[in-house]
C-alpha positions as a Markdown table, in Angstrom:
| # | Residue | x | y | z |
|---|---|---|---|---|
| 1 | Met | 30.4 | -44.0 | 51.9 |
| 2 | Leu | 27.9 | -45.0 | 54.6 |
| 3 | Glu | 30.0 | -43.0 | 57.1 |
| 4 | Ala | 28.3 | -39.8 | 56.0 |
| 5 | Phe | 25.2 | -41.1 | 57.8 |
| 6 | Tyr | 27.0 | -42.4 | 60.9 |
| 7 | Pro | 26.1 | -40.6 | 64.2 |
| 8 | Gly | 28.8 | -39.5 | 66.5 |
| 9 | Gln | 27.0 | -41.4 | 69.2 |
| 10 | Tyr | 23.9 | -43.7 | 69.5 |
| 11 | Val | 21.9 | -43.7 | 72.7 |
| 12 | Glu | 18.7 | -45.2 | 74.0 |
| 13 | Ser | 16.8 | -41.9 | 74.5 |
| 14 | Ala | 17.1 | -38.1 | 74.6 |
| 15 | Tyr | 16.0 | -38.4 | 78.2 |
| 16 | Lys | 19.0 | -40.6 | 79.2 |
| 17 | Ile | 21.9 | -38.4 | 77.9 |
| 18 | Pro | 24.3 | -37.2 | 80.5 |
| 19 | Tyr | 23.8 | -33.5 | 79.7 |
| 20 | Glu | 26.0 | -32.2 | 82.5 |
| 21 | Lys | 28.9 | -34.2 | 81.0 |
| 22 | Leu | 28.3 | -32.6 | 77.6 |
| 23 | Tyr | 28.3 | -29.1 | 79.1 |
| 24 | Arg | 31.6 | -29.8 | 81.0 |
| 25 | Gln | 33.0 | -30.9 | 77.6 |
| 26 | Gly | 32.3 | -27.5 | 76.2 |
| 27 | Ile | 28.9 | -28.1 | 74.5 |
| 28 | Cys | 26.6 | -25.1 | 75.0 |
| 29 | Gly | 24.0 | -25.5 | 72.3 |
| 30 | Ile | 21.6 | -28.4 | 71.5 |
| 31 | Ile | 19.6 | -28.7 | 68.3 |
| 32 | Phe | 16.7 | -31.1 | 68.8 |
| 33 | Asp | 14.4 | -32.8 | 66.3 |
| 34 | Val | 10.9 | -33.3 | 67.7 |
| 35 | Asp | 8.9 | -36.2 | 66.4 |
| 36 | Asn | 10.0 | -39.5 | 67.7 |
| 37 | Thr | 13.0 | -37.9 | 69.3 |
| 38 | Leu | 11.3 | -36.0 | 72.2 |
| 39 | Val | 7.7 | -37.2 | 71.8 |
| 40 | Pro | 5.7 | -39.6 | 69.5 |
| 41 | His | 5.0 | -38.3 | 66.1 |
| 42 | Gly | 2.5 | -35.4 | 66.2 |
| 43 | Ala | 2.2 | -35.4 | 70.0 |
| 44 | Pro | 2.3 | -32.2 | 72.1 |
| 45 | Ala | 5.1 | -31.6 | 74.5 |
| 46 | Asp | 4.6 | -33.8 | 77.6 |
| 47 | Gln | 5.8 | -33.1 | 81.1 |
| 48 | Ala | 9.0 | -35.0 | 80.5 |
| 49 | Ala | 9.9 | -32.7 | 77.5 |
| 50 | Val | 9.1 | -29.6 | 79.5 |
| 51 | Asp | 11.2 | -30.8 | 82.4 |
| 52 | Leu | 14.1 | -31.7 | 80.1 |
| 53 | Phe | 14.2 | -28.2 | 78.6 |
| 54 | Glu | 14.0 | -26.6 | 82.0 |
| 55 | His | 16.8 | -28.8 | 83.2 |
| 56 | Leu | 18.9 | -27.9 | 80.1 |
| 57 | Arg | 18.4 | -24.2 | 80.7 |
| 58 | Ala | 19.4 | -24.6 | 84.4 |
| 59 | Ile | 22.6 | -26.3 | 83.3 |
| 60 | Gly | 23.3 | -23.4 | 80.9 |
| 61 | Phe | 22.4 | -24.8 | 77.5 |
| 62 | Ser | 20.8 | -22.9 | 74.7 |
| 63 | Thr | 18.4 | -25.0 | 72.6 |
| 64 | Cys | 16.7 | -24.8 | 69.3 |
| 65 | Ile | 14.1 | -27.1 | 67.7 |
| 66 | Leu | 14.9 | -27.9 | 64.1 |
| 67 | Ser | 12.0 | -29.7 | 62.3 |
| 68 | Asn | 11.0 | -30.3 | 58.7 |
| 69 | Asn | 7.4 | -30.0 | 59.9 |
| 70 | Lys | 5.3 | -26.9 | 59.3 |
| 71 | Lys | 4.7 | -24.1 | 61.8 |
| 72 | Pro | 1.4 | -25.4 | 63.2 |
| 73 | Arg | 3.2 | -28.5 | 64.4 |
| 74 | Val | 6.5 | -27.0 | 65.6 |
| 75 | Glu | 5.5 | -23.7 | 67.1 |
| 76 | Pro | 3.1 | -25.0 | 69.8 |
| 77 | Phe | 5.7 | -27.6 | 70.8 |
| 78 | Ala | 8.5 | -25.1 | 71.0 |
| 79 | Lys | 6.4 | -22.7 | 73.0 |
| 80 | Gln | 5.5 | -25.5 | 75.5 |
| 81 | Val | 9.2 | -26.2 | 76.1 |
| 82 | Gly | 10.3 | -22.6 | 75.9 |
| 83 | Ser | 12.8 | -23.0 | 72.9 |
| 84 | Pro | 13.4 | -21.1 | 69.7 |
| 85 | Tyr | 12.5 | -23.1 | 66.7 |
| 86 | Ile | 12.9 | -23.5 | 62.9 |
| 87 | Glu | 10.0 | -25.0 | 61.0 |
| 88 | Lys | 10.4 | -26.4 | 57.5 |
| 89 | Gly | 14.1 | -26.7 | 58.3 |
| 90 | Gly | 15.1 | -28.5 | 55.1 |
| 91 | Lys | 17.0 | -31.2 | 56.8 |
| 92 | Pro | 19.5 | -32.6 | 55.7 |
| 93 | Ser | 20.5 | -29.2 | 54.3 |
| 94 | Arg | 23.2 | -27.4 | 56.4 |
| 95 | Lys | 21.1 | -24.1 | 56.3 |
| 96 | Gly | 18.8 | -25.1 | 59.1 |
| 97 | Tyr | 21.6 | -26.2 | 61.4 |
| 98 | Glu | 23.5 | -23.0 | 60.7 |
| 99 | Lys | 20.4 | -20.9 | 61.4 |
| 100 | Ala | 19.9 | -22.8 | 64.6 |
| 101 | Met | 23.4 | -22.0 | 65.7 |
| 102 | Val | 22.9 | -18.3 | 65.0 |
| 103 | Leu | 19.7 | -18.4 | 67.1 |
| 104 | Met | 21.6 | -20.0 | 70.0 |
| 105 | Gly | 24.7 | -18.0 | 69.6 |
| 106 | Thr | 26.9 | -21.1 | 69.2 |
| 107 | Asp | 29.2 | -22.6 | 66.6 |
| 108 | Lys | 29.7 | -26.1 | 65.3 |
| 109 | Glu | 32.4 | -27.0 | 67.8 |
| 110 | His | 30.1 | -26.2 | 70.8 |
| 111 | Thr | 26.8 | -27.6 | 69.4 |
| 112 | Val | 25.2 | -31.1 | 69.2 |
| 113 | Leu | 22.2 | -32.4 | 67.3 |
| 114 | Ile | 19.9 | -34.9 | 68.9 |
| 115 | Gly | 17.5 | -36.7 | 66.5 |
| 116 | Asp | 16.1 | -40.1 | 65.5 |
| 117 | Gln | 16.7 | -40.3 | 61.8 |
| 118 | Leu | 20.0 | -41.0 | 60.0 |
| 119 | Phe | 19.0 | -39.5 | 56.6 |
| 120 | Thr | 17.7 | -36.2 | 57.9 |
| 121 | Asp | 18.9 | -35.4 | 61.4 |
| 122 | Val | 22.3 | -37.1 | 61.5 |
| 123 | Trp | 23.3 | -36.6 | 57.9 |
| 124 | Gly | 22.4 | -32.9 | 58.1 |
| 125 | Ala | 24.4 | -32.4 | 61.3 |
| 126 | Asn | 27.4 | -34.3 | 59.8 |
| 127 | Arg | 27.2 | -32.0 | 56.7 |
| 128 | Ala | 27.2 | -29.0 | 59.0 |
| 129 | Gly | 30.1 | -30.3 | 61.0 |
| 130 | Ile | 28.0 | -30.7 | 64.2 |
| 131 | Phe | 28.4 | -33.7 | 66.5 |
| 132 | Ser | 25.3 | -35.9 | 66.2 |
| 133 | Ile | 23.6 | -38.1 | 68.7 |
| 134 | Leu | 21.1 | -40.6 | 67.3 |
| 135 | Val | 18.3 | -41.8 | 69.6 |
| 136 | Lys | 16.0 | -44.7 | 69.2 |
| 137 | Pro | 12.6 | -43.7 | 67.9 |
| 138 | Ile | 10.1 | -43.3 | 70.7 |
| 139 | Asn | 7.2 | -44.9 | 68.9 |
| 140 | Pro | 7.5 | -47.5 | 66.1 |
| 141 | Arg | 4.2 | -46.2 | 64.5 |
| 142 | Glu | 5.2 | -43.7 | 61.8 |
| 143 | Glu | 4.1 | -42.3 | 58.5 |
| 144 | Ile | 4.7 | -44.5 | 55.5 |
| 145 | Gln | 7.5 | -42.5 | 54.0 |
| 146 | Ile | 9.4 | -42.7 | 57.3 |
| 147 | Val | 8.8 | -46.5 | 57.6 |
| 148 | Leu | 10.3 | -46.9 | 54.2 |
| 149 | Lys | 13.4 | -44.8 | 55.2 |
| 150 | Arg | 13.8 | -46.8 | 58.3 |
| 151 | Lys | 14.4 | -50.0 | 56.2 |
| 152 | Leu | 17.3 | -48.2 | 54.5 |
| 153 | Glu | 18.5 | -46.7 | 57.8 |
| 154 | Ala | 18.6 | -50.3 | 59.2 |
| 155 | Val | 21.3 | -51.2 | 56.7 |
| 156 | Val | 23.4 | -48.1 | 57.6 |
| 157 | Leu | 22.8 | -48.7 | 61.3 |
| 158 | Arg | 24.0 | -52.3 | 61.1 |
| 159 | Ser | 27.2 | -51.1 | 59.4 |
| 160 | Tyr | 27.6 | -48.4 | 62.1 |
| 161 | Leu | 27.1 | -50.8 | 64.9 |
| 162 | Lys | 29.4 | -53.4 | 63.4 |
| 163 | Arg | 32.2 | -50.8 | 63.1 |
| 164 | Lys | 31.6 | -49.5 | 66.6 |
| 165 | Ala | 31.6 | -53.0 | 68.0 |
| 166 | Ser | 35.0 | -53.6 | 66.5 |
| 167 | Arg | 36.3 | -50.5 | 68.2 |
| 168 | Gly | 34.4 | -50.6 | 71.5 |
| 169 | Thr | 31.0 | -49.7 | 72.8 |
| 170 | Ala | 28.4 | -49.4 | 70.1 |
| 171 | Phe | 25.4 | -48.5 | 72.0 |
| 172 | Cys | 25.4 | -46.3 | 75.2 |
| 173 | Lys | 22.5 | -47.0 | 77.5 |
| 174 | Lys | 23.4 | -44.2 | 79.9 |
């Protein structure tokens, strides 16, 4: 039952993913969450985020920001990094992920999701049939509703890590 919330991979940071390897494996579209995935909650795009998206475009990726936040939060960030976006994405519903793939011109076999939350980002990607990469939250300071979800996520994450440890590497630092 908990497997519905398991990510395909768990990594330290969105900034430490070997994107060239993903591209060589046939991935051509990346759906990103914003808050605590790319920047701390509510923060504008920083130079690291801008550089990451420039690097991804240079490799050949299409990107899309998928956020449950409203347009005033998501649009400025997306403009700063030069990516299409979907605000009020309704994660974990499949609809936002499907719309993102249409915007990028990709399909589920050639798309990954990168996000920091199991019950929205990862579960939604899994429901849409998209490979999911969970990243550690950038900043531990979060809104109260997210803090409460993190306590439940910790139970799922322990189960995931225990299962992965029995099969091999549970946490990729590269």
